GROMACS .gro file of N, CA and C in nm:
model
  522
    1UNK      N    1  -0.623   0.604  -0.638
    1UNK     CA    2  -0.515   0.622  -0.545
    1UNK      C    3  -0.409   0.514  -0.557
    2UNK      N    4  -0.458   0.392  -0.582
    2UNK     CA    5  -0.357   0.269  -0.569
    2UNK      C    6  -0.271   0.281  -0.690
    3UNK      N    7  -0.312   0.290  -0.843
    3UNK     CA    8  -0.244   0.335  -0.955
    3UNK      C    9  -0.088   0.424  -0.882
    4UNK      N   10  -0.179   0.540  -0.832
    4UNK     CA   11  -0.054   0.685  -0.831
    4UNK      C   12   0.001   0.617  -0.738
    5UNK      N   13   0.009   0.548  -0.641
    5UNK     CA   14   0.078   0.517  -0.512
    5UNK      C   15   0.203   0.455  -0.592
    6UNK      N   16   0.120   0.339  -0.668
    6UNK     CA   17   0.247   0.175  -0.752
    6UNK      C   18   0.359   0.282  -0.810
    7UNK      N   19   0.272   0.354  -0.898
    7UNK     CA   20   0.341   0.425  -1.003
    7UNK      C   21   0.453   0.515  -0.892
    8UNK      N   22   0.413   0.606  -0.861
    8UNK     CA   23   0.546   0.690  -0.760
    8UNK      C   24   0.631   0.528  -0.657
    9UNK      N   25   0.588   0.470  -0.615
    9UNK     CA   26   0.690   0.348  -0.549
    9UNK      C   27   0.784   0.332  -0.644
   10UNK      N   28   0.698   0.265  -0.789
   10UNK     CA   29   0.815   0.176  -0.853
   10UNK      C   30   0.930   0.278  -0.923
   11UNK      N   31   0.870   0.416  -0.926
   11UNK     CA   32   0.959   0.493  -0.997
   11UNK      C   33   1.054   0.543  -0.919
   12UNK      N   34   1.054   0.559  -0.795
   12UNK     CA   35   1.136   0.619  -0.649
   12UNK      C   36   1.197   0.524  -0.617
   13UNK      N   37   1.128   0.376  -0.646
   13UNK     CA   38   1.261   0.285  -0.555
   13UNK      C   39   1.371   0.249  -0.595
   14UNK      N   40   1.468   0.257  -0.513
   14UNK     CA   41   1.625   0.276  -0.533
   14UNK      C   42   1.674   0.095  -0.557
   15UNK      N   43   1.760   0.042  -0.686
   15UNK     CA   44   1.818  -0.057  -0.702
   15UNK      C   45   1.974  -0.005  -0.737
   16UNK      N   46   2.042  -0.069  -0.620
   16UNK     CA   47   2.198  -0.040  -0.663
   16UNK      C   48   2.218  -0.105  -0.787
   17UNK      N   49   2.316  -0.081  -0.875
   17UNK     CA   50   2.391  -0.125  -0.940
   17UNK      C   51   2.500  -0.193  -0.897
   18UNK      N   52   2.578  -0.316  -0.980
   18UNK     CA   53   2.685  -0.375  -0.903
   18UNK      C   54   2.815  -0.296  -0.875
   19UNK      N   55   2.845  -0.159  -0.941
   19UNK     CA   56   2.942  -0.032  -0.869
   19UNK      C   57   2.865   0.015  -0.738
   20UNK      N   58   2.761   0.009  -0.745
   20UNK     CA   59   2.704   0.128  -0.598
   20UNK      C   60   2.710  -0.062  -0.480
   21UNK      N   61   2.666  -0.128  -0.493
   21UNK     CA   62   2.633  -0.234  -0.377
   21UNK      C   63   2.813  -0.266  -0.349
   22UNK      N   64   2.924  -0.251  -0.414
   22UNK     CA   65   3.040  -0.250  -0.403
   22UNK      C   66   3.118  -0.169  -0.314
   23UNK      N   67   3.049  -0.057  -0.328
   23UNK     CA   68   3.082   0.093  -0.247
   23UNK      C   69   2.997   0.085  -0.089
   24UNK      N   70   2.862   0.098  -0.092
   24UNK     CA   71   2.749   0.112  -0.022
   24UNK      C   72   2.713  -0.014   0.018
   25UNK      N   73   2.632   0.017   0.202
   25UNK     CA   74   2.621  -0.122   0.253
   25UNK      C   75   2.478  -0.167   0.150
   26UNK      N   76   2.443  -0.286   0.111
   26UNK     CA   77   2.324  -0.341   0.039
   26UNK      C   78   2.249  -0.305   0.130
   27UNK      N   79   2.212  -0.292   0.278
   27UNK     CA   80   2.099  -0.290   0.350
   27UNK      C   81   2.069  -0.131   0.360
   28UNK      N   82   2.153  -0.039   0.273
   28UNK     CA   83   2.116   0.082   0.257
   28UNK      C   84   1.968   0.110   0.135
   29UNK      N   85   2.015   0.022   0.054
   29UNK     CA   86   1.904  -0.031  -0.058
   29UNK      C   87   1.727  -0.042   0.024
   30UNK      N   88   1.771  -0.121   0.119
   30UNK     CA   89   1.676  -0.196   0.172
   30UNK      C   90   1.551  -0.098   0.301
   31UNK      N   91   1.695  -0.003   0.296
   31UNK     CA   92   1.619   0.105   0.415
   31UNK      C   93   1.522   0.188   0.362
   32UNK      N   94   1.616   0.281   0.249
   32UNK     CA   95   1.550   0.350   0.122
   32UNK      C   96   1.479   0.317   0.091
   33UNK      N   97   1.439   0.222   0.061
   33UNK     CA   98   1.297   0.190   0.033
   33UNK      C   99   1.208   0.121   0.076
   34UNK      N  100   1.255   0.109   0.209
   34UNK     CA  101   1.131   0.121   0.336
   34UNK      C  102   1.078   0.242   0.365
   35UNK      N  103   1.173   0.360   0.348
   35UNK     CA  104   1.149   0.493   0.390
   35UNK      C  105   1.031   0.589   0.246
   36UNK      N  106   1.052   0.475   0.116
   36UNK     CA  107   1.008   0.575  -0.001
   36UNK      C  108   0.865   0.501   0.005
   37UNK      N  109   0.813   0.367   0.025
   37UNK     CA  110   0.701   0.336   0.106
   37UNK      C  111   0.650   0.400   0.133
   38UNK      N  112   0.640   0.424   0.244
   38UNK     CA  113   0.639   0.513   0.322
   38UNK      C  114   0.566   0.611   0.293
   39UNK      N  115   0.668   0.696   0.241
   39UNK     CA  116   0.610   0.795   0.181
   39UNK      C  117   0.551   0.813   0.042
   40UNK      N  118   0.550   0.733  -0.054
   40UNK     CA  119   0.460   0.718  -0.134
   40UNK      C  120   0.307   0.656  -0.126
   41UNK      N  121   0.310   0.593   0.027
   41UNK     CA  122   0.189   0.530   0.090
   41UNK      C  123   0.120   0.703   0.108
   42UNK      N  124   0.161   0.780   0.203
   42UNK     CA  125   0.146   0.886   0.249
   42UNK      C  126   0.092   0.978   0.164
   43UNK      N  127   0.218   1.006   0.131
   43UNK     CA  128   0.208   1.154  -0.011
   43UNK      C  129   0.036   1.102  -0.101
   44UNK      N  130   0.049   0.971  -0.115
   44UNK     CA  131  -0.047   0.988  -0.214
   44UNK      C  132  -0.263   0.984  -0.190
   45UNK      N  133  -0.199   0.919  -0.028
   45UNK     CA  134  -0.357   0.934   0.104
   45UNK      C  135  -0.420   1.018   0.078
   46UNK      N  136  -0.282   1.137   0.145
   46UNK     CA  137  -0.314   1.228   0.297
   46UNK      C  138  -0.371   1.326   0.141
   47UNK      N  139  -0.354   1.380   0.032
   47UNK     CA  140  -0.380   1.477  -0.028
   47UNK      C  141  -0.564   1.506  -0.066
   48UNK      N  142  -0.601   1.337  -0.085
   48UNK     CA  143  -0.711   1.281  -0.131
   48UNK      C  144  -0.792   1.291  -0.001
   49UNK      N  145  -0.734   1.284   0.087
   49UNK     CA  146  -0.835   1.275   0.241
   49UNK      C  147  -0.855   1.415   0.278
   50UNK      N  148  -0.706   1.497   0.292
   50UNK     CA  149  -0.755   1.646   0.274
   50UNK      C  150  -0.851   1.737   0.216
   51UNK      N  151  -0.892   1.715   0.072
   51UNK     CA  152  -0.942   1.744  -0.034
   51UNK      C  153  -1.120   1.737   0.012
   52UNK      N  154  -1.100   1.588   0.063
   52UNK     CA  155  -1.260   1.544   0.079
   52UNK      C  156  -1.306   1.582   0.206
   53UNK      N  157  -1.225   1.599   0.310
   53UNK     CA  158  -1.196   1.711   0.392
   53UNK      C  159  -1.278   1.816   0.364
   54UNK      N  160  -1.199   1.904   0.284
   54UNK     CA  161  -1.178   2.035   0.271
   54UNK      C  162  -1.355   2.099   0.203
   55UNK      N  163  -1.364   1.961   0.109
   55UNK     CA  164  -1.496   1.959   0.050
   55UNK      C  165  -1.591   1.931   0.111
   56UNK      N  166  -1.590   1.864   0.241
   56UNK     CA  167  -1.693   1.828   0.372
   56UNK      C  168  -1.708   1.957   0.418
   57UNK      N  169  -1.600   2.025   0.432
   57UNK     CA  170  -1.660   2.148   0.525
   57UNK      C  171  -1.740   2.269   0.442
   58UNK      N  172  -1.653   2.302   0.341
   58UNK     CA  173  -1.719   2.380   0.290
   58UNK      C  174  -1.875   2.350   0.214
   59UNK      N  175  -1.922   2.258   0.203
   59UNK     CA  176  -2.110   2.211   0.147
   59UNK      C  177  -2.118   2.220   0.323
   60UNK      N  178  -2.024   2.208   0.401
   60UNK     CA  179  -2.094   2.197   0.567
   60UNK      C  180  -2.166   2.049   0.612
   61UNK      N  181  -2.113   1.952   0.536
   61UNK     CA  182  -2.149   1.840   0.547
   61UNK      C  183  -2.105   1.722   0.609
   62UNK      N  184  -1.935   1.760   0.672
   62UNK     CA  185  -1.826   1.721   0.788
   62UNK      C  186  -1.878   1.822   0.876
   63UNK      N  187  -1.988   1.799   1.046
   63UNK     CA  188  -1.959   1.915   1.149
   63UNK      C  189  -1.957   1.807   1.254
   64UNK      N  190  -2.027   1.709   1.279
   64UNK     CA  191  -2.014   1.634   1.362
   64UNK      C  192  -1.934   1.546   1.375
   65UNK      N  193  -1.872   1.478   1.527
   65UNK     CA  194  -1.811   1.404   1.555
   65UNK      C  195  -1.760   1.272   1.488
   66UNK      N  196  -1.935   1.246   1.431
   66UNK     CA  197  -1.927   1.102   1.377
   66UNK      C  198  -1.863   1.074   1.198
   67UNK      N  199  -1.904   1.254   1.176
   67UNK     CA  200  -1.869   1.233   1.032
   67UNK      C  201  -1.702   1.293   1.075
   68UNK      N  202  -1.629   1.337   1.141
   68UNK     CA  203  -1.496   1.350   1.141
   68UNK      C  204  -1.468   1.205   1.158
   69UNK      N  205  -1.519   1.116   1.216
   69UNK     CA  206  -1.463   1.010   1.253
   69UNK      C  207  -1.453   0.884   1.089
   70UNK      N  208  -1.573   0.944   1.045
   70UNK     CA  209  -1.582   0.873   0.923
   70UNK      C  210  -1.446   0.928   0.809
   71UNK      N  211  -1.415   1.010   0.821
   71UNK     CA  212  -1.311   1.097   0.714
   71UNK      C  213  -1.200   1.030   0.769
   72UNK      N  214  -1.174   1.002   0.981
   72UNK     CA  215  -1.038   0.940   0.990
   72UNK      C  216  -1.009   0.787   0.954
   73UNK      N  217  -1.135   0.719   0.930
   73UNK     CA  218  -1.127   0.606   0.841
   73UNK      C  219  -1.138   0.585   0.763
   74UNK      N  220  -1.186   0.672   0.664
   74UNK     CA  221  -1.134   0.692   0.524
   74UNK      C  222  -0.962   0.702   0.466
   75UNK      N  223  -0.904   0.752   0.585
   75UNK     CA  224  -0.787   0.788   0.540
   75UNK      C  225  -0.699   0.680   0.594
   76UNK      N  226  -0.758   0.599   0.700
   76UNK     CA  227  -0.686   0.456   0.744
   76UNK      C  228  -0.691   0.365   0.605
   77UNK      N  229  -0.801   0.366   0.616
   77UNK     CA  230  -0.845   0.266   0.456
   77UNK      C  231  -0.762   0.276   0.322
   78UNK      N  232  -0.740   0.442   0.303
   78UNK     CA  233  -0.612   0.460   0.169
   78UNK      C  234  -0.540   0.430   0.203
   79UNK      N  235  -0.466   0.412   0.358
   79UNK     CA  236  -0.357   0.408   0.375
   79UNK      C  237  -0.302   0.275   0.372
   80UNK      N  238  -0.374   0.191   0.363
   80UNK     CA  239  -0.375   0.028   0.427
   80UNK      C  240  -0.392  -0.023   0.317
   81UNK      N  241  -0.477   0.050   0.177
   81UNK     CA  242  -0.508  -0.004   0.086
   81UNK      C  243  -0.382   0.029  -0.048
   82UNK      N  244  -0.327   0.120  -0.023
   82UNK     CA  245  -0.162   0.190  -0.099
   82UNK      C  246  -0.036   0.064  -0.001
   83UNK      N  247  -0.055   0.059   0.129
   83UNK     CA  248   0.096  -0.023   0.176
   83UNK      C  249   0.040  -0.192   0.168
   84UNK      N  250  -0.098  -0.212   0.123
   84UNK     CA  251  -0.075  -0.393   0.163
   84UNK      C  252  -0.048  -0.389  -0.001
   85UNK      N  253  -0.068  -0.299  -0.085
   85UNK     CA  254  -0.045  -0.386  -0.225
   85UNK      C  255   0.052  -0.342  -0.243
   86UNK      N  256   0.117  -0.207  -0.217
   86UNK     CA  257   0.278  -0.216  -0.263
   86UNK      C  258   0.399  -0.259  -0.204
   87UNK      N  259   0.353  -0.320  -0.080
   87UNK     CA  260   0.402  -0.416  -0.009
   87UNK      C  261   0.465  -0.532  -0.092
   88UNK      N  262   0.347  -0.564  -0.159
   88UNK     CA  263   0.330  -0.755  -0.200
   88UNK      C  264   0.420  -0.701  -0.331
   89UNK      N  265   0.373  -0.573  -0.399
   89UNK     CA  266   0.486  -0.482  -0.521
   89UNK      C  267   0.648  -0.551  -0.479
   90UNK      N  268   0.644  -0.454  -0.359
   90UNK     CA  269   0.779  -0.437  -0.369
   90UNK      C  270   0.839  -0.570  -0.325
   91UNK      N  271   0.749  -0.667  -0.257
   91UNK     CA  272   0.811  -0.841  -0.223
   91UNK      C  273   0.851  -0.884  -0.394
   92UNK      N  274   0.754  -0.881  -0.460
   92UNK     CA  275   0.759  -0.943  -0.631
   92UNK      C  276   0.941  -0.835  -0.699
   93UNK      N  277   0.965  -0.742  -0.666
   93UNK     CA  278   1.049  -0.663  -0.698
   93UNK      C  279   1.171  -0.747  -0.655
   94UNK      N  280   1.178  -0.712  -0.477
   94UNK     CA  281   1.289  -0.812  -0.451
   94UNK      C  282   1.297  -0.952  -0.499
   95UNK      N  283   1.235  -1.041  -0.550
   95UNK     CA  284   1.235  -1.169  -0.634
   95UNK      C  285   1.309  -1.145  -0.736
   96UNK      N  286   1.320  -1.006  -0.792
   96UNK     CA  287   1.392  -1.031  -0.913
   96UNK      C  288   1.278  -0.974  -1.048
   97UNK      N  289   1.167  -0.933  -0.995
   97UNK     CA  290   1.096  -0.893  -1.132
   97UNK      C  291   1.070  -0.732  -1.167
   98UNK      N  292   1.132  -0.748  -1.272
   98UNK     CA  293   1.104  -0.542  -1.380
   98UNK      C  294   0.990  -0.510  -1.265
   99UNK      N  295   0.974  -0.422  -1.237
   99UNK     CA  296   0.809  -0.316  -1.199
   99UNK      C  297   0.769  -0.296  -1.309
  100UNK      N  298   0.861  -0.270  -1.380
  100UNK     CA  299   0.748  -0.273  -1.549
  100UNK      C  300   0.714  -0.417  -1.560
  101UNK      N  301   0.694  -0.502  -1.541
  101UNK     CA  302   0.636  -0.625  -1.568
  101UNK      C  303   0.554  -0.627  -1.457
  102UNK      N  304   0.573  -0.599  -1.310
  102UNK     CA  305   0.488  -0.609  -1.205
  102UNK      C  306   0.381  -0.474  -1.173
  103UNK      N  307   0.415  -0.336  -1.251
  103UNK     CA  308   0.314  -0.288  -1.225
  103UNK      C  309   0.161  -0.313  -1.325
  104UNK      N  310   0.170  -0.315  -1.413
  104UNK     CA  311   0.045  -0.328  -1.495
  104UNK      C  312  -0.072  -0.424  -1.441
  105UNK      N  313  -0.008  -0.562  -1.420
  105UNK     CA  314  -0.100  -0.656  -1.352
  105UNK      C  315  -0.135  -0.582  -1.202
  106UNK      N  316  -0.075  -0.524  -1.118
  106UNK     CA  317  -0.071  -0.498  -0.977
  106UNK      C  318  -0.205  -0.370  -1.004
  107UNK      N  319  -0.203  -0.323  -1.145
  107UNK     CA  320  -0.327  -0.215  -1.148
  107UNK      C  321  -0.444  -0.270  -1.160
  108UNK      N  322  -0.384  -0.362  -1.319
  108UNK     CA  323  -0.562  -0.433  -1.318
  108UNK      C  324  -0.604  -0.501  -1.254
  109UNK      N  325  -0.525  -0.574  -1.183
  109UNK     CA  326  -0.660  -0.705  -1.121
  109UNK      C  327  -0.676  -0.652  -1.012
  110UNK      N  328  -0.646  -0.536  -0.903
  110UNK     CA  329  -0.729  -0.502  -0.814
  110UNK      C  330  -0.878  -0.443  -0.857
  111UNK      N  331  -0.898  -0.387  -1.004
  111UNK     CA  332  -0.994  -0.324  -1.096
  111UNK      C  333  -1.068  -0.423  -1.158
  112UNK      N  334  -1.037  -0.490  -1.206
  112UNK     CA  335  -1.082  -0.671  -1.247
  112UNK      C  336  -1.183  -0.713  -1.159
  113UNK      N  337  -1.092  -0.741  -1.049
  113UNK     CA  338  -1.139  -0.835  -0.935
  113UNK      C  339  -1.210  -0.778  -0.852
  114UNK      N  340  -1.269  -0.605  -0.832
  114UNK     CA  341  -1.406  -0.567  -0.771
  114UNK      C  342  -1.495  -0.582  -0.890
  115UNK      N  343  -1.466  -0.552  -1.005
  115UNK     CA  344  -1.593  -0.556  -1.082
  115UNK      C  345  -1.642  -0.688  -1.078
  116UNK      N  346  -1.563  -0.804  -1.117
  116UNK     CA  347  -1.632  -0.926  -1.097
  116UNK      C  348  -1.646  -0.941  -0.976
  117UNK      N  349  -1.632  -0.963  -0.879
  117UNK     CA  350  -1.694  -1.010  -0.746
  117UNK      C  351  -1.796  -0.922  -0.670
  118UNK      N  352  -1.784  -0.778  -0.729
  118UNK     CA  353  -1.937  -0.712  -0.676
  118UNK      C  354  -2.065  -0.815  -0.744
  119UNK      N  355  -2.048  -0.901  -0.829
  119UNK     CA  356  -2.198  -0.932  -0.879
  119UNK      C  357  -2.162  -1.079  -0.817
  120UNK      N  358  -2.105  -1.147  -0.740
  120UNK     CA  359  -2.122  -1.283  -0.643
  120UNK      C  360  -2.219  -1.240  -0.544
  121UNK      N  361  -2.264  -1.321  -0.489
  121UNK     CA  362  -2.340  -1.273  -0.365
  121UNK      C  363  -2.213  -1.341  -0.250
  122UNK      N  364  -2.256  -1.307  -0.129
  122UNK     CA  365  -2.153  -1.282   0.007
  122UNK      C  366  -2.066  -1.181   0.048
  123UNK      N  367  -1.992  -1.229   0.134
  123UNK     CA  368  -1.916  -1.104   0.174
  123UNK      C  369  -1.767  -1.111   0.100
  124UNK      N  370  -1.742  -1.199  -0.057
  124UNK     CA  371  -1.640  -1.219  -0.107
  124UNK      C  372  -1.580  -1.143  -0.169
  125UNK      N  373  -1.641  -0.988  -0.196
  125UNK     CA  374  -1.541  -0.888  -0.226
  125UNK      C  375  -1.478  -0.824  -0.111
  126UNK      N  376  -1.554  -0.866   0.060
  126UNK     CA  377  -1.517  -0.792   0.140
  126UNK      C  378  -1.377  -0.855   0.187
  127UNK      N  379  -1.362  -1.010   0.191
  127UNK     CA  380  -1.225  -1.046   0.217
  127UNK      C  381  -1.142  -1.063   0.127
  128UNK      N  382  -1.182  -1.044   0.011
  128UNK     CA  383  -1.069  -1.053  -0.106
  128UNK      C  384  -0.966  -0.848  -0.100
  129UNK      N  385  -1.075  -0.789  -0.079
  129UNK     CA  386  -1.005  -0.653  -0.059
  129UNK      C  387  -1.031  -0.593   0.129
  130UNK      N  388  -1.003  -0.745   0.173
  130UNK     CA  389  -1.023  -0.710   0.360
  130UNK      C  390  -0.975  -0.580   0.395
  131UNK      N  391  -0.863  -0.497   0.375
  131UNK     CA  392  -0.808  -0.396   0.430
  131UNK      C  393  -0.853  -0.255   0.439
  132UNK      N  394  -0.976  -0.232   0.260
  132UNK     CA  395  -0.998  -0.121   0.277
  132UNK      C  396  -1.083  -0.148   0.200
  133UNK      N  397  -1.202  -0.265   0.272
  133UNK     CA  398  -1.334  -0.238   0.217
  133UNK      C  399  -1.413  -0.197   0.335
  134UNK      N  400  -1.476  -0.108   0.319
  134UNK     CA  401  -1.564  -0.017   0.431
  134UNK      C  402  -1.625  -0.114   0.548
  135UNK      N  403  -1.604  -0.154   0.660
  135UNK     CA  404  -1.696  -0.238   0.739
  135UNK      C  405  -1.741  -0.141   0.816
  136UNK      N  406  -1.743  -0.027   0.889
  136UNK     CA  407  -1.852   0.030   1.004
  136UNK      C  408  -1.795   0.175   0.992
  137UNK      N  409  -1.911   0.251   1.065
  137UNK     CA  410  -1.860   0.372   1.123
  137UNK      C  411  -1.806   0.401   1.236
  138UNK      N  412  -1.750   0.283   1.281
  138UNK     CA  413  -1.704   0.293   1.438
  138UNK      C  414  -1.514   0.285   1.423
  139UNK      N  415  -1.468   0.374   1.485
  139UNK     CA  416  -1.318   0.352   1.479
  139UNK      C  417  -1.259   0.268   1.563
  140UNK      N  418  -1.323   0.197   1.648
  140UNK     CA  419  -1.282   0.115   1.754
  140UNK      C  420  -1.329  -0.053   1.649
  141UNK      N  421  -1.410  -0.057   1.574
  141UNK     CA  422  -1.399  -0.173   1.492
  141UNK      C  423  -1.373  -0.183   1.397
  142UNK      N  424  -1.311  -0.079   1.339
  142UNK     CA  425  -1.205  -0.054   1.218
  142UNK      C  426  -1.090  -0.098   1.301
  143UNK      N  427  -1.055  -0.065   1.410
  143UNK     CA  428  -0.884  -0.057   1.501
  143UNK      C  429  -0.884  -0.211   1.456
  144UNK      N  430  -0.994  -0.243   1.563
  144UNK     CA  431  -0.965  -0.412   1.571
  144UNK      C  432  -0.996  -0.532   1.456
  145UNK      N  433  -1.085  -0.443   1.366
  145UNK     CA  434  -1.093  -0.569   1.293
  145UNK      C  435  -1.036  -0.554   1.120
  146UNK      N  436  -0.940  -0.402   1.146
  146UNK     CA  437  -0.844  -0.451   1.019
  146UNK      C  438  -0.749  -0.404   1.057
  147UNK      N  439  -0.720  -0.240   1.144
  147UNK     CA  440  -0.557  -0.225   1.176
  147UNK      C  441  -0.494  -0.313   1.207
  148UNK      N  442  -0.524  -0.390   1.324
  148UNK     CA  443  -0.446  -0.518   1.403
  148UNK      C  444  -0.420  -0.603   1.295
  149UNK      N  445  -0.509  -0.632   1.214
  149UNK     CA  446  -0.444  -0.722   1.130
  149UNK      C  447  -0.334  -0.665   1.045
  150UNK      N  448  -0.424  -0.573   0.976
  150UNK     CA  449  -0.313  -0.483   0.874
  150UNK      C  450  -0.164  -0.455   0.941
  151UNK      N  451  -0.160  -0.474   1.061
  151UNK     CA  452  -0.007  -0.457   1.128
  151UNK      C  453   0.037  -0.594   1.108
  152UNK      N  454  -0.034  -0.673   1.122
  152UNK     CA  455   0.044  -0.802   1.121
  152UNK      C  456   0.057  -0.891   0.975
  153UNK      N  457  -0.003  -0.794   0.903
  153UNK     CA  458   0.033  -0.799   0.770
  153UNK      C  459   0.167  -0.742   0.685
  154UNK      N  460   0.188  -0.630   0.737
  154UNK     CA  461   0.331  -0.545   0.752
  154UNK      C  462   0.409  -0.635   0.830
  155UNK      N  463   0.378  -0.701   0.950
  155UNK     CA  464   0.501  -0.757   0.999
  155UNK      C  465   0.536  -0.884   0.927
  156UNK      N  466   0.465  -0.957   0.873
  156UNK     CA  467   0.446  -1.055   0.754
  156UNK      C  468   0.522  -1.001   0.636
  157UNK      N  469   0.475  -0.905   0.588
  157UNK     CA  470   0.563  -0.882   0.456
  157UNK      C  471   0.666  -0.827   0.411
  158UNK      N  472   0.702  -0.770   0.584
  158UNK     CA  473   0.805  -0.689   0.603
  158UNK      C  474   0.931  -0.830   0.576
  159UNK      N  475   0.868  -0.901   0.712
  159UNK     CA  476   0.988  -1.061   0.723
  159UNK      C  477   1.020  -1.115   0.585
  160UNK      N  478   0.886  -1.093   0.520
  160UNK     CA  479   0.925  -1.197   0.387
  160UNK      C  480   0.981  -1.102   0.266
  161UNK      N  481   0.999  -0.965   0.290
  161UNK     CA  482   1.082  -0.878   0.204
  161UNK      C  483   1.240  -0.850   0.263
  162UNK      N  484   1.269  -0.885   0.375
  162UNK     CA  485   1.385  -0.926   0.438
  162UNK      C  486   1.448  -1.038   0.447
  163UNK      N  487   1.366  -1.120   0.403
  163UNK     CA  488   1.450  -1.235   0.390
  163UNK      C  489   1.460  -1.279   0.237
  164UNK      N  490   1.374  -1.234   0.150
  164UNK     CA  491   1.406  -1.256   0.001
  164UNK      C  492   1.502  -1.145  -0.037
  165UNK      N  493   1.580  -1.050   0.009
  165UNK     CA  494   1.642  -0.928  -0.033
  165UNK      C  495   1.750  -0.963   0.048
  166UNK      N  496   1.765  -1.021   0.178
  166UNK     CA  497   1.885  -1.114   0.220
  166UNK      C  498   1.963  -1.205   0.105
  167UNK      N  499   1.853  -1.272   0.070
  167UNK     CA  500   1.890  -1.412  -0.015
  167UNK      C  501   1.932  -1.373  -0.157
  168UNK      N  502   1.938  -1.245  -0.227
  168UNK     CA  503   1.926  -1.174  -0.374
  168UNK      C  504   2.087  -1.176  -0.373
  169UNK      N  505   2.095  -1.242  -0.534
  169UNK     CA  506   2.257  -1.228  -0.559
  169UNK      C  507   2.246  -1.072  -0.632
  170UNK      N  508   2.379  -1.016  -0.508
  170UNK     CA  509   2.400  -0.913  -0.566
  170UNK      C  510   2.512  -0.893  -0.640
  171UNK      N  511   2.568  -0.976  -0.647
  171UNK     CA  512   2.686  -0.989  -0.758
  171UNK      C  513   2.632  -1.023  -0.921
  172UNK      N  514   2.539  -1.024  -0.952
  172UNK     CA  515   2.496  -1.060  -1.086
  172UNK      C  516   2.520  -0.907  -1.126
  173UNK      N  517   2.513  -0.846  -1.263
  173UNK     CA  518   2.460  -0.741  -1.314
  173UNK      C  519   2.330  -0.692  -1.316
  174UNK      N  520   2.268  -0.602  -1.292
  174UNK     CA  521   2.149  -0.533  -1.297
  174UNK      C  522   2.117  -0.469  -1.439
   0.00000   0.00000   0.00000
């Protein structure tokens, strides 16, 4: 999921050129692709959660409460696990770096870095991938012990993708 997510972000997100930021307000740049986020967070979840969905019911293996509840944190988890890394994507973008230079690394070392740290002992693959490594079947300690954060992780990277995309000379050539 995280691959297809990077890949549709970096290819959808909009960089003016120095004719379009001339014409167009720059913070139009900035909206657009808050909004393609968004929906490349989305588009690339909700299809995968449907699916496993769709495949729960029919083996008849989604009927109870607890396993619907397990499928709606499954789909918190893609969702959290597609916007905290293309988040930090699209922060490295506004700095000034190709997505072709920032996506390749942004694939492997999330792939890297479970294979090596599943064989550490502790809970060090669980906070290195905190957002959407499985902690319970309860949605009330999923809420609190990664949404809340995961929001205040967005409000974190939101600030620090607004203020490095403030600071970007847009008068250079692209």
């Amino acid at each position: 999921m995280l691959p297809a997510c990077l890949v549709l972000f970096c290819m959808g997100a909009a960089r003016f050129d120095s004719f379009e930021r001339v014409r167009r307000n720059p913070v139009d740049e900035f909206r657009l692709n808050t909004r393609w986020l968004v929906f490349s967070t989305f588009v690339t979840a909700l299809p995968v959660s449907v699916l496993f969905v769709v495949a729960g019911v029919l083996r008849e293996s989604v009927s109870t409460p607890q396993e619907w509840t397990l499928c709606a944190i499954m789909l918190l988890q893609l969702l959290m696990m597609n916007a905290s890394v293309t988040l930090f994507v699209w922060l490295l973008m506004n700095l000034g770096i190709a997505w072709g230079q920032i996506l390749p690394p942004a694939i492997a070392i999330p792939i890297i870095a479970d294979f090596c740290l599943k064989l550490m002992p502790g809970d060090l693959t669980r906070y290195v991938f905190y957002f959407w490594y499985p902690i319970g079947d309860s949605l009330t300690l999923v809420f609190i012990q990664q949404v809340v954060p995961f929001i205040g992780y967005c409000l974190l990277m939101g600030i620090a993708n607004i203020a490095v995309f403030n600071c970007r000379d847009r008068l250079r050539m692209s």
